Amino acid sequence: MEDFDYEQEALNDIDYRSNNKGPWKKIFKTVLLHKGIAIGLVSSVIFLAVLDVCYPLLNSYAIATYFESDNPNRFDTIWLTVSAYIGVSFAYGICVFSFLFFAGKVEIETSYELRKEAYLNLQKLPFSYFDKTAQGWIMARVTSDSRKLSEIISWGCVDLLWGILSMLGILGVLLVVNTMLSIIVLVILPILILLTLIIRRKMLSSYRDARKENSKITAAYNEGFMGAKAIKSLVIEESCSKEFHSKALAYKKASLRAVFFSAIFGPVTFILCYTGVGVTLYFGGNMVLSEILEASVLYLFIDYTIKFFDPVIAISRVIGDFQQAQASAERIISLIEEEPEIRDRVDVIEKYGTIFEPKIENFEPLIGEVEFKDVTFKYAKGEEVLKNFNLHIPAGSSVALVGHTGSGKSTIVNLICRFYEPTTGDILIDGHSYKDRSITWLHSNIGYVLQTPQLFSGTILENVRYGKLDATEEEIKNALKAVAADEFIAKLDDGYQALVGESGSKLSVGERQLISFARAIVADPKILVLDEATSSIDTQTESMIQRAVERVMKGRTTFMIAHRLSTVVNADVILVMKDGSVVESGKHHELLMKKGYYFELYKNQFAEDALQKILNN
């Protein structure tokens, strides 16, 4: 995989922000997929804000009625006041339960929808995307970014909505009760807004840096786990630890900057808020002493002033959280909205459907004729691998691709499988441009066996069934017998129902490769690609697989990328690749008689094999 450019990814994030209205429109559309839950959350928060406004009014009424009034009958209605307090208490309990319940559901549903959409889009993205994007980078988005975002969306929105509604309600009552004292609150409010805008940019920049460094750490974790055996065998534990430490230290520094700006935000707003309370108490107290204002009204103002700035503090905290969420939102939405470089045209989709909704009834049978017409191809940020490349392979032929690393062997099969598309030129399948038919149609007719077999957790039967989801148990067993896998399966305690373990860890490399072969042929593909499929197994297993391959190749167009030239001697045609061109072609014996490039490759490898046998003995 190409080195992942984190700086370029940061620039892509900036470009994403500058060319979109922002990720929040998409996020809130996701939240509103469950309108009933969203309405329940908003309703409970509205009622809570109303109660916050009403409660001080009830207290002020009680003070004015039972302590300031000289009316001898003032206690006659105390039972109504007590009932009102009890009713408000019950209402508070119901509202708090409701917003906790609905906020929790919003968090869960939002996280579910974001991860589902991200994973679905990952299925649409071509091989080239995964080839150039670090696994840890993707994992960080789908896991930590989506979790963090859903938490802030649910609980942050509760605090934000409650804060705004409470502020508006309180400000309205204050202006009605006493305009002069209300001015104190109105003077401090713009100062808070200004501070919010100043600190906002610093917080957002710091959190973006922290998220970028966190993705690097996730990628390093992933590489450390996947490459644990290589690290130990190379004795590079100290080097890897130092490299990881430098990444962790960079993340620590970025996080501390973010924490600093987030931490300074709260105290500044807190000081301003309670300065307003002190000023209100000073002027209001003088007005009470001058008998311009009643004590109950002063209590109301003090209570409301405190309650007014409480939501201001909450909002400032939420804004800080949203700055952190902004970075997560940008990343997860950019993944969800990542457009695949390789996709079907609109007219092709109308006829053949999509990868998730294929119109199988319109799929034409694939025969297996393959032709390259003036194909030029280069990888991103790379030089041309193929230039004006032409090749014609009749249906049912077995083709071997040999040559040194970088000669273009893998590029040819990747283009045939449409993991990549030609930069210029065209590839024909059965005489038609493969762009005129869907990617799903092509992939459903191709069996691909990788050099390193990839199995999924589950049973042997389940792993083979991935090659054809509607395959019967008999079809699966026949595929396993075709590649002689039934011999080792018979020795397992659970037979075909034996668990293979994570990535097939309970089986040997050869056994995993046999299952991989069976999975490739269970769907009876017309094109079979063997990407150095026998290079990682022992000689005995290779011989067994070779016999099985010769059987399953019949009637199929087969492309074999081979390192061991002994595995391709029976191919219909051998293409000898060098620097993106076919320098020799023919059958094994024909190429040996030419005594050219292939002859030298074969001679050198024969000498290596002979030497290895001597050393082994």
XYZ file of C-alpha atoms in Angstrom:
617
model
C 0.000 0.000 0.000
C 1.206 3.495 -0.762
C 2.308 5.626 2.188
C -0.706 7.443 3.530
C -0.318 11.212 3.330
C -1.800 12.629 6.527
C -0.931 16.203 5.566
C -2.752 15.781 2.265
C -5.717 14.319 4.125
C -5.770 17.431 6.312
C -5.814 19.575 3.177
C -8.635 17.418 1.823
C -10.598 18.121 5.018
C -10.094 21.855 4.499
C -11.178 21.497 0.880
C -14.218 19.541 2.040
C -15.186 22.321 4.433
C -14.689 25.070 1.881
C -16.705 23.354 -0.847
C -19.625 22.154 1.256
C -22.199 23.750 3.474
C -20.657 21.740 6.247
C -21.213 18.284 7.655
C -23.971 19.315 10.045
C -26.672 19.352 7.382
C -25.946 15.685 6.700
C -25.663 14.895 10.413
C -29.040 16.376 11.301
C -30.640 14.635 8.337
C -29.344 11.422 9.891
C -30.815 12.368 13.288
C -34.174 13.171 11.672
C -34.395 9.705 10.133
C -36.088 8.827 13.426
C -38.436 11.801 13.706
C -40.476 10.377 16.575
C -37.420 10.130 18.827
C -36.211 13.608 17.805
C -39.658 15.130 18.485
C -39.808 13.421 21.875
C -36.383 14.801 22.780
C -37.206 18.350 21.665
C -40.581 18.287 23.462
C -39.087 17.138 26.766
C -36.383 19.825 26.588
C -38.964 22.539 25.803
C -41.055 21.561 28.832
C -37.921 21.498 30.989
C -37.043 25.036 29.889
C -40.602 26.182 30.668
C -40.342 24.679 34.152
C -37.007 26.470 34.706
C -38.738 29.763 33.925
C -41.818 29.023 36.017
C -40.089 27.816 39.191
C -38.535 31.189 40.211
C -41.910 32.870 39.545
C -43.491 30.438 41.990
C -40.793 31.227 44.594
C -41.221 34.981 44.068
C -44.990 34.621 44.467
C -44.501 32.683 47.731
C -42.143 35.349 49.145
C -44.410 38.215 48.158
C -47.573 36.484 49.440
C -46.431 34.860 52.671
C -43.548 37.089 53.864
C -44.009 40.603 52.457
C -47.800 40.842 52.559
C -49.645 42.035 55.699
C -52.892 40.343 54.607
C -54.125 38.259 57.599
C -55.730 35.712 55.215
C -52.580 35.225 53.162
C -52.061 31.629 54.369
C -55.495 30.482 53.221
C -54.101 29.523 49.785
C -50.920 27.863 51.011
C -52.251 24.421 50.115
C -52.504 25.587 46.478
C -48.885 26.752 46.580
C -47.739 23.454 48.093
C -49.715 21.567 45.442
C -48.056 23.702 42.760
C -44.596 22.856 44.151
C -45.443 19.145 44.186
C -46.811 19.372 40.624
C -43.646 21.157 39.408
C -41.504 18.487 41.108
C -43.373 15.677 39.365
C -43.180 17.565 36.076
C -39.421 17.951 36.541
C -39.081 14.210 37.151
C -41.058 13.325 34.022
C -39.109 15.808 31.871
C -35.709 14.631 33.130
C -36.635 10.987 32.528
C -37.931 11.848 29.052
C -34.892 13.760 27.836
C -32.488 11.170 29.300
C -34.425 8.395 27.559
C -34.785 10.165 24.212
C -31.233 11.564 24.237
C -29.888 8.050 24.813
C -31.934 6.734 21.903
C -30.762 9.586 19.648
C -27.140 8.746 20.543
C -27.585 5.050 19.761
C -29.554 5.586 16.550
C -27.181 8.286 15.261
C -24.126 6.133 15.920
C -25.832 3.196 14.215
C -26.843 5.193 11.130
C -23.425 6.856 10.714
C -21.564 3.560 10.997
C -24.015 1.832 8.688
C -23.726 4.534 6.012
C -19.937 4.641 6.326
C -19.648 0.860 6.012
C -22.064 0.751 3.069
C -20.038 3.393 1.252
C -16.846 1.470 1.971
C -18.375 -1.451 0.065
C -18.880 0.828 -2.945
C -15.347 2.211 -2.967
C -12.887 0.567 -5.353
C -9.729 -1.328 -4.521
C -7.685 1.802 -5.280
C -9.190 3.597 -2.268
C -8.064 0.879 0.154
C -4.748 0.650 -1.620
C -3.906 4.260 -0.768
C -5.767 4.709 2.545
C -4.422 3.470 5.872
C -6.633 0.905 7.641
C -6.185 2.710 10.955
C -7.387 5.936 9.359
C -10.641 4.293 8.265
C -11.069 2.484 11.592
C -10.685 5.746 13.530
C -13.486 7.326 11.531
C -15.935 4.447 11.767
C -15.308 3.811 15.487
C -14.077 6.746 17.589
C -15.290 9.554 15.297
C -18.817 8.164 14.965
C -19.050 7.432 18.703
C -17.793 10.855 19.717
C -20.082 12.574 17.240
C -23.217 10.701 18.327
C -22.520 11.491 21.987
C -22.124 15.210 21.363
C -25.079 15.362 18.985
C -27.468 13.810 21.502
C -26.362 15.364 24.803
C -24.934 18.543 23.293
C -28.169 19.298 21.458
C -30.109 18.812 24.707
C -27.952 21.361 26.525
C -27.911 23.747 23.576
C -31.667 23.725 23.042
C -32.377 23.914 26.765
C -29.895 26.785 27.157
C -31.315 28.845 24.311
C -34.936 28.370 25.365
C -34.158 29.089 29.031
C -32.222 32.248 28.125
C -35.010 33.572 25.910
C -37.700 32.798 28.485
C -35.739 34.339 31.373
C -34.750 37.406 29.345
C -38.370 37.954 28.377
C -39.548 37.860 32.017
C -36.687 40.129 33.160
C -37.491 42.760 30.543
C -41.140 42.756 31.621
C -40.359 42.948 35.348
C -37.572 45.565 35.335
C -35.917 46.931 32.203
C -33.095 48.721 34.046
C -31.730 45.606 35.749
C -32.164 43.649 32.540
C -29.656 45.928 30.819
C -26.873 44.444 33.011
C -27.515 41.041 31.495
C -27.739 42.465 27.985
C -24.384 44.270 28.328
C -22.485 41.150 29.379
C -24.052 38.910 26.720
C -22.224 40.421 23.653
C -18.893 40.206 25.502
C -19.496 36.489 25.980
C -20.384 36.080 22.293
C -17.175 37.886 21.257
C -15.050 35.672 23.506
C -16.784 32.622 22.103
C -15.908 33.616 18.545
C -12.248 34.326 19.439
C -11.614 31.067 21.298
C -13.720 29.026 18.851
C -11.141 29.084 16.066
C -8.314 28.090 18.381
C -10.308 25.170 19.777
C -11.355 23.870 16.359
C -7.805 24.008 14.975
C -6.424 22.198 18.025
C -9.034 19.460 17.912
C -8.404 18.873 14.207
C -4.703 18.443 14.922
C -5.520 16.043 17.768
C -7.810 13.944 15.571
C -5.137 13.768 12.860
C -2.543 12.534 15.353
C -5.061 10.081 16.836
C -5.559 8.512 13.408
C -1.799 8.042 13.104
C -1.783 6.258 16.471
C -4.669 4.000 15.400
C -2.789 3.129 12.225
C 0.352 2.367 14.270
C -1.676 0.114 16.622
C -3.072 -1.760 13.644
C 0.343 -2.239 12.055
C 1.775 -3.351 15.407
C -0.892 -6.021 15.857
C -0.886 -7.257 12.244
C 2.902 -7.270 12.032
C 3.691 -8.594 15.516
C 5.434 -11.702 14.188
C 7.568 -9.706 11.733
C 8.502 -7.169 14.420
C 9.714 -9.891 16.766
C 11.532 -11.852 14.084
C 13.331 -8.694 12.924
C 14.093 -7.676 16.537
C 12.850 -4.127 15.941
C 10.704 -3.807 19.066
C 12.727 -0.844 20.335
C 12.561 0.987 17.003
C 8.797 0.427 16.740
C 8.314 1.548 20.346
C 10.257 4.768 19.705
C 8.259 5.463 16.556
C 4.989 4.857 18.392
C 6.179 7.017 21.295
C 6.829 9.936 18.922
C 3.303 9.598 17.497
C 1.789 9.343 20.993
C 3.786 12.391 22.107
C 2.556 14.420 19.119
C -1.017 13.409 19.977
C -0.435 14.352 23.624
C 0.823 17.829 22.687
C -2.050 18.449 20.271
C -4.560 17.230 22.854
C -3.069 19.439 25.574
C -3.433 22.491 23.320
C -7.049 21.556 22.693
C -7.646 20.976 26.418
C -6.094 24.358 27.271
C -8.423 26.327 25.008
C -11.382 24.232 26.107
C -10.465 24.696 29.794
C -9.969 28.464 29.554
C -13.361 28.919 27.944
C -15.381 27.844 30.991
C -13.645 29.958 33.673
C -13.770 33.142 31.557
C -17.510 32.779 31.011
C -17.995 31.818 34.661
C -16.251 35.004 35.868
C -18.268 37.191 33.506
C -21.532 35.535 34.478
C -21.098 35.946 38.221
C -19.799 39.461 37.738
C -23.230 40.125 36.280
C -24.850 38.520 39.329
C -22.793 40.734 41.663
C -23.635 43.913 39.737
C -27.321 42.958 39.713
C -27.250 42.333 43.473
C -25.537 45.695 44.080
C -27.957 47.835 42.054
C -30.990 45.767 42.989
C -30.093 45.919 46.720
C -29.861 49.706 46.574
C -33.252 49.817 44.861
C -34.756 47.676 47.629
C -33.243 49.917 50.310
C -34.679 52.910 48.473
C -38.029 51.080 48.375
C -38.041 51.339 44.569
C -38.035 47.555 44.276
C -39.615 44.813 46.359
C -37.436 42.118 47.926
C -39.401 39.386 46.133
C -38.648 41.030 42.798
C -34.933 41.320 43.729
C -34.945 37.614 44.627
C -36.577 36.918 41.263
C -33.856 38.902 39.469
C -30.998 37.258 41.367
C -32.451 33.814 40.798
C -33.098 34.541 37.129
C -29.672 36.128 36.627
C -27.988 33.007 38.002
C -30.291 30.804 35.954
C -29.687 32.985 32.886
C -25.929 32.578 33.012
C -26.095 28.867 33.848
C -27.381 28.100 30.343
C -24.829 30.585 28.957
C -22.068 28.527 30.612
C -23.705 25.336 29.364
C -23.901 26.734 25.832
C -20.255 27.792 25.937
C -19.328 24.274 27.000
C -21.462 22.790 24.246
C -19.828 25.097 21.721
C -16.477 23.755 22.879
C -17.743 20.204 22.482
C -19.082 21.033 19.048
C -15.660 22.308 17.999
C -14.333 18.867 18.823
C -17.330 17.285 17.122
C -16.730 19.456 14.042
C -13.455 17.643 13.370
C -15.125 14.239 13.852
C -18.111 15.271 11.745
C -15.921 16.425 8.873
C -14.048 13.145 8.825
C -16.969 10.723 9.127
C -19.097 12.629 6.601
C -16.197 12.900 4.163
C -15.966 9.091 4.362
C -19.724 8.667 3.888
C -19.702 11.048 0.903
C -16.461 9.743 -0.634
C -17.212 9.181 -4.299
C -15.812 5.986 -5.829
C -13.272 6.602 -8.566
C -14.657 3.616 -10.452
C -18.424 3.481 -10.894
C -20.990 2.459 -13.446
C -22.629 4.941 -15.773
C -26.255 5.928 -15.173
C -27.527 3.929 -18.162
C -25.574 0.859 -16.983
C -27.090 1.155 -13.485
C -30.581 1.439 -14.974
C -30.082 -1.839 -16.821
C -27.947 -3.883 -14.435
C -28.740 -2.315 -11.041
C -26.275 -1.554 -8.245
C -24.022 -3.670 -6.077
C -26.750 -3.807 -3.407
C -29.704 -4.136 -5.800
C -28.430 -5.995 -8.866
C -30.834 -6.792 -11.705
C -29.519 -10.298 -12.186
C -32.217 -11.084 -14.733
C -30.449 -8.675 -17.142
C -26.975 -10.184 -16.666
C -25.676 -11.649 -19.926
C -23.639 -14.846 -19.702
C -19.889 -14.228 -19.728
C -17.878 -16.371 -22.134
C -14.362 -15.294 -21.170
C -12.715 -13.584 -24.143
C -10.483 -10.716 -22.951
C -8.839 -7.992 -25.028
C -6.699 -4.951 -24.153
C -6.879 -2.178 -26.768
C -4.171 0.510 -26.578
C -4.326 0.512 -22.788
C -2.191 3.012 -20.910
C -2.281 2.975 -17.122
C -0.527 4.689 -14.264
C -1.195 4.658 -10.537
C -1.849 7.904 -8.674
C 1.393 9.842 -8.151
C 3.231 7.188 -10.168
C 4.787 6.621 -13.562
C 3.100 4.760 -16.386
C 3.009 1.010 -15.742
C 1.443 0.091 -19.100
C 1.703 2.145 -22.280
C -0.288 1.452 -25.454
C -0.664 -2.133 -24.247
C -2.488 -4.602 -26.513
C -3.428 -8.173 -25.719
C -6.020 -10.685 -26.910
C -6.890 -13.800 -24.912
C -9.400 -16.278 -26.398
C -12.098 -17.654 -24.102
C -11.095 -20.743 -22.133
C -7.364 -20.074 -22.392
C -4.948 -20.433 -19.501
C -2.544 -17.500 -19.392
C 0.527 -17.251 -17.186
C 2.081 -13.876 -16.366
C 5.729 -14.055 -15.329
C 8.437 -11.486 -14.764
C 10.239 -9.545 -12.082
C 8.449 -7.413 -9.481
C 7.125 -4.198 -11.020
C 6.892 -5.622 -14.524
C 3.107 -5.094 -14.684
C 1.741 -8.583 -13.931
C -0.575 -7.560 -11.057
C -1.604 -4.421 -12.921
C -2.977 -6.500 -15.796
C -5.182 -8.699 -13.590
C -6.272 -5.685 -11.488
C -7.417 -4.004 -14.703
C -9.188 -7.158 -15.897
C -11.037 -7.350 -12.553
C -11.781 -3.620 -12.831
C -10.190 -2.894 -9.480
C -8.631 -0.095 -11.514
C -9.568 1.330 -14.909
C -7.262 2.230 -17.810
C -5.983 5.793 -17.907
C -6.551 5.626 -21.665
C -7.660 2.825 -23.967
C -10.260 0.160 -23.305
C -10.667 -3.427 -22.122
C -13.152 -5.672 -23.900
C -14.892 -8.679 -22.390
C -16.514 -10.906 -25.028
C -16.079 -8.125 -27.588
C -17.772 -5.400 -25.495
C -16.189 -2.646 -23.405
C -16.503 -3.800 -19.834
C -17.661 -0.286 -18.931
C -20.882 -1.054 -20.843
C -21.760 -3.648 -18.247
C -21.879 -3.381 -14.482
C -19.023 -3.955 -12.056
C -21.259 -6.429 -10.198
C -21.835 -8.401 -13.417
C -18.085 -8.653 -13.977
C -17.164 -9.535 -10.385
C -19.889 -12.192 -10.187
C -18.157 -13.973 -13.081
C -14.618 -13.770 -11.674
C -12.994 -16.085 -9.161
C -9.945 -14.551 -7.462
C -7.427 -16.455 -5.330
C -4.981 -14.242 -3.437
C -1.369 -15.013 -2.590
C -2.229 -14.706 1.112
C -5.597 -16.401 1.734
C -8.111 -14.333 3.686
C -10.686 -16.281 5.666
C -13.438 -14.916 7.887
C -14.384 -16.068 11.371
C -16.870 -18.909 11.082
C -16.999 -22.457 9.765
C -15.405 -23.931 6.657
C -18.826 -24.177 4.995
C -19.593 -20.522 5.734
C -16.258 -19.372 4.304
C -16.775 -21.233 1.043
C -20.370 -19.963 0.807
C -19.076 -16.381 0.561
C -18.161 -17.283 -3.021
C -21.846 -17.932 -3.753
C -24.269 -16.932 -1.028
C -27.090 -19.159 -2.315
C -24.864 -22.213 -2.759
C -26.233 -25.470 -1.397
C -24.236 -27.586 1.035
C -23.733 -30.140 -1.732
C -22.276 -27.479 -4.073
C -19.897 -26.319 -1.350
C -18.722 -29.863 -0.604
C -18.222 -30.518 -4.331
C -16.075 -27.382 -4.594
C -13.984 -28.519 -1.633
C -13.601 -31.976 -3.164
C -12.569 -30.430 -6.487
C -9.545 -28.849 -4.804
C -8.896 -31.947 -2.627
C -9.696 -30.038 0.575
C -11.984 -32.842 1.736
C -8.899 -34.881 2.694
C -7.805 -32.619 5.559
C -11.409 -31.710 6.475
C -12.182 -35.385 7.116
C -9.511 -35.359 9.839
C -11.116 -32.445 11.719
C -13.405 -33.214 14.675
C -16.252 -31.061 13.351
C -15.564 -31.705 9.676
C -17.173 -29.105 7.407
C -18.583 -27.324 10.468
C -15.127 -26.771 11.973
C -14.392 -23.190 12.991
C -11.451 -21.653 11.138
C -10.670 -19.012 13.787
C -9.890 -15.336 13.259
C -8.445 -14.951 9.726
C -8.223 -18.758 9.581
C -5.754 -18.958 12.467
C -6.761 -22.547 13.351
C -5.687 -23.839 9.939
C -2.338 -24.055 8.189
C -1.519 -21.714 5.307
C -1.995 -24.547 2.827
C -5.386 -25.502 4.291
C -6.511 -21.890 4.188
C -5.457 -21.662 0.549
C -7.437 -24.777 -0.355
C -10.567 -23.248 1.183
C -9.814 -20.026 -0.692
C -9.654 -22.025 -3.951
C -12.963 -23.714 -3.203
C -14.553 -20.343 -2.468
C -13.312 -18.997 -5.807
C -14.776 -21.819 -7.894
C -18.048 -22.551 -6.061
C -19.800 -19.896 -8.159
C -18.459 -21.518 -11.365
C -16.699 -18.318 -12.584
C -15.817 -17.967 -16.262
C -12.651 -16.019 -15.453
C -10.274 -17.332 -12.803
C -7.399 -15.244 -11.416
C -4.631 -16.925 -9.434
C -2.390 -14.267 -7.911
C 0.710 -16.287 -6.932
C -1.776 -18.594 -5.224
C 0.760 -21.343 -4.514
C 3.768 -19.260 -3.491
C 3.037 -19.424 0.263
C 2.461 -23.179 0.582
C 4.693 -26.218 0.805
C 5.733 -28.309 -2.195
C 3.449 -31.246 -1.366
C 0.386 -29.012 -0.990
C 1.401 -27.125 -4.132
C 1.488 -30.343 -6.121
C -1.968 -31.263 -4.830
C -3.364 -27.808 -5.618
C -1.723 -27.853 -9.048
C -3.610 -31.029 -9.960
C -6.835 -29.460 -8.678
C -6.161 -26.257 -10.616
C -5.696 -28.169 -13.854
C -9.165 -29.657 -13.339
C -10.968 -26.426 -12.443
C -9.295 -24.425 -15.260
C -11.084 -26.415 -17.944
C -13.660 -24.246 -19.689
C -12.476 -21.119 -17.900
C -10.240 -18.242 -18.921
C -7.490 -18.384 -16.319
C -4.849 -15.777 -15.509
C -1.978 -16.998 -13.346
C 0.563 -14.663 -11.792
C 3.413 -16.969 -10.953
C 6.696 -16.676 -9.129
C 7.464 -20.373 -9.317
C 7.811 -21.057 -13.041
C 7.262 -24.767 -12.437
C 3.576 -24.008 -11.826
C 2.956 -22.540 -15.290
C 4.609 -25.077 -17.588
C 1.195 -26.352 -18.769
C -0.318 -22.931 -19.491
C -1.709 -22.378 -22.993
C 0.357 -19.233 -23.268
C 3.022 -17.662 -21.074
C 3.405 -13.882 -21.223
C 6.828 -12.721 -20.113
C 6.502 -9.175 -18.730
C 9.199 -6.523 -18.467
C 8.647 -2.804 -17.772
C 4.943 -2.993 -18.645
C 5.407 -4.784 -21.954
C 5.179 -8.380 -23.184
C 8.730 -9.176 -24.277
C 8.072 -12.857 -25.012
C 5.033 -15.083 -25.368
C 4.403 -18.733 -26.105
C 4.267 -22.162 -24.505
C 6.831 -23.287 -21.962
C 8.928 -25.415 -24.327
C 8.766 -22.774 -27.083
C 10.127 -20.082 -24.765
C 12.911 -22.344 -23.524
C 13.986 -23.029 -27.098
C 14.273 -19.280 -27.771
C 16.826 -19.027 -24.951
C 15.750 -15.456 -24.233
C 14.497 -13.624 -21.169
C 12.226 -16.480 -20.024
C 15.054 -18.985 -20.426
C 17.255 -16.891 -18.131
C 14.461 -16.583 -15.545
C 13.850 -20.332 -15.627
C 17.540 -21.209 -15.490
C 18.182 -18.900 -12.531
C 15.191 -20.244 -10.644
C 16.115 -23.844 -11.407
C 19.571 -23.183 -9.971
C 18.055 -21.603 -6.866
C 15.707 -24.565 -6.355
C 18.545 -27.045 -6.812
C 20.670 -25.165 -4.308
C 17.791 -25.056 -1.841
C 17.326 -28.823 -2.109
C 21.015 -29.339 -1.388
C 20.831 -27.080 1.645
C 17.698 -28.821 2.921
C 19.386 -32.209 2.635
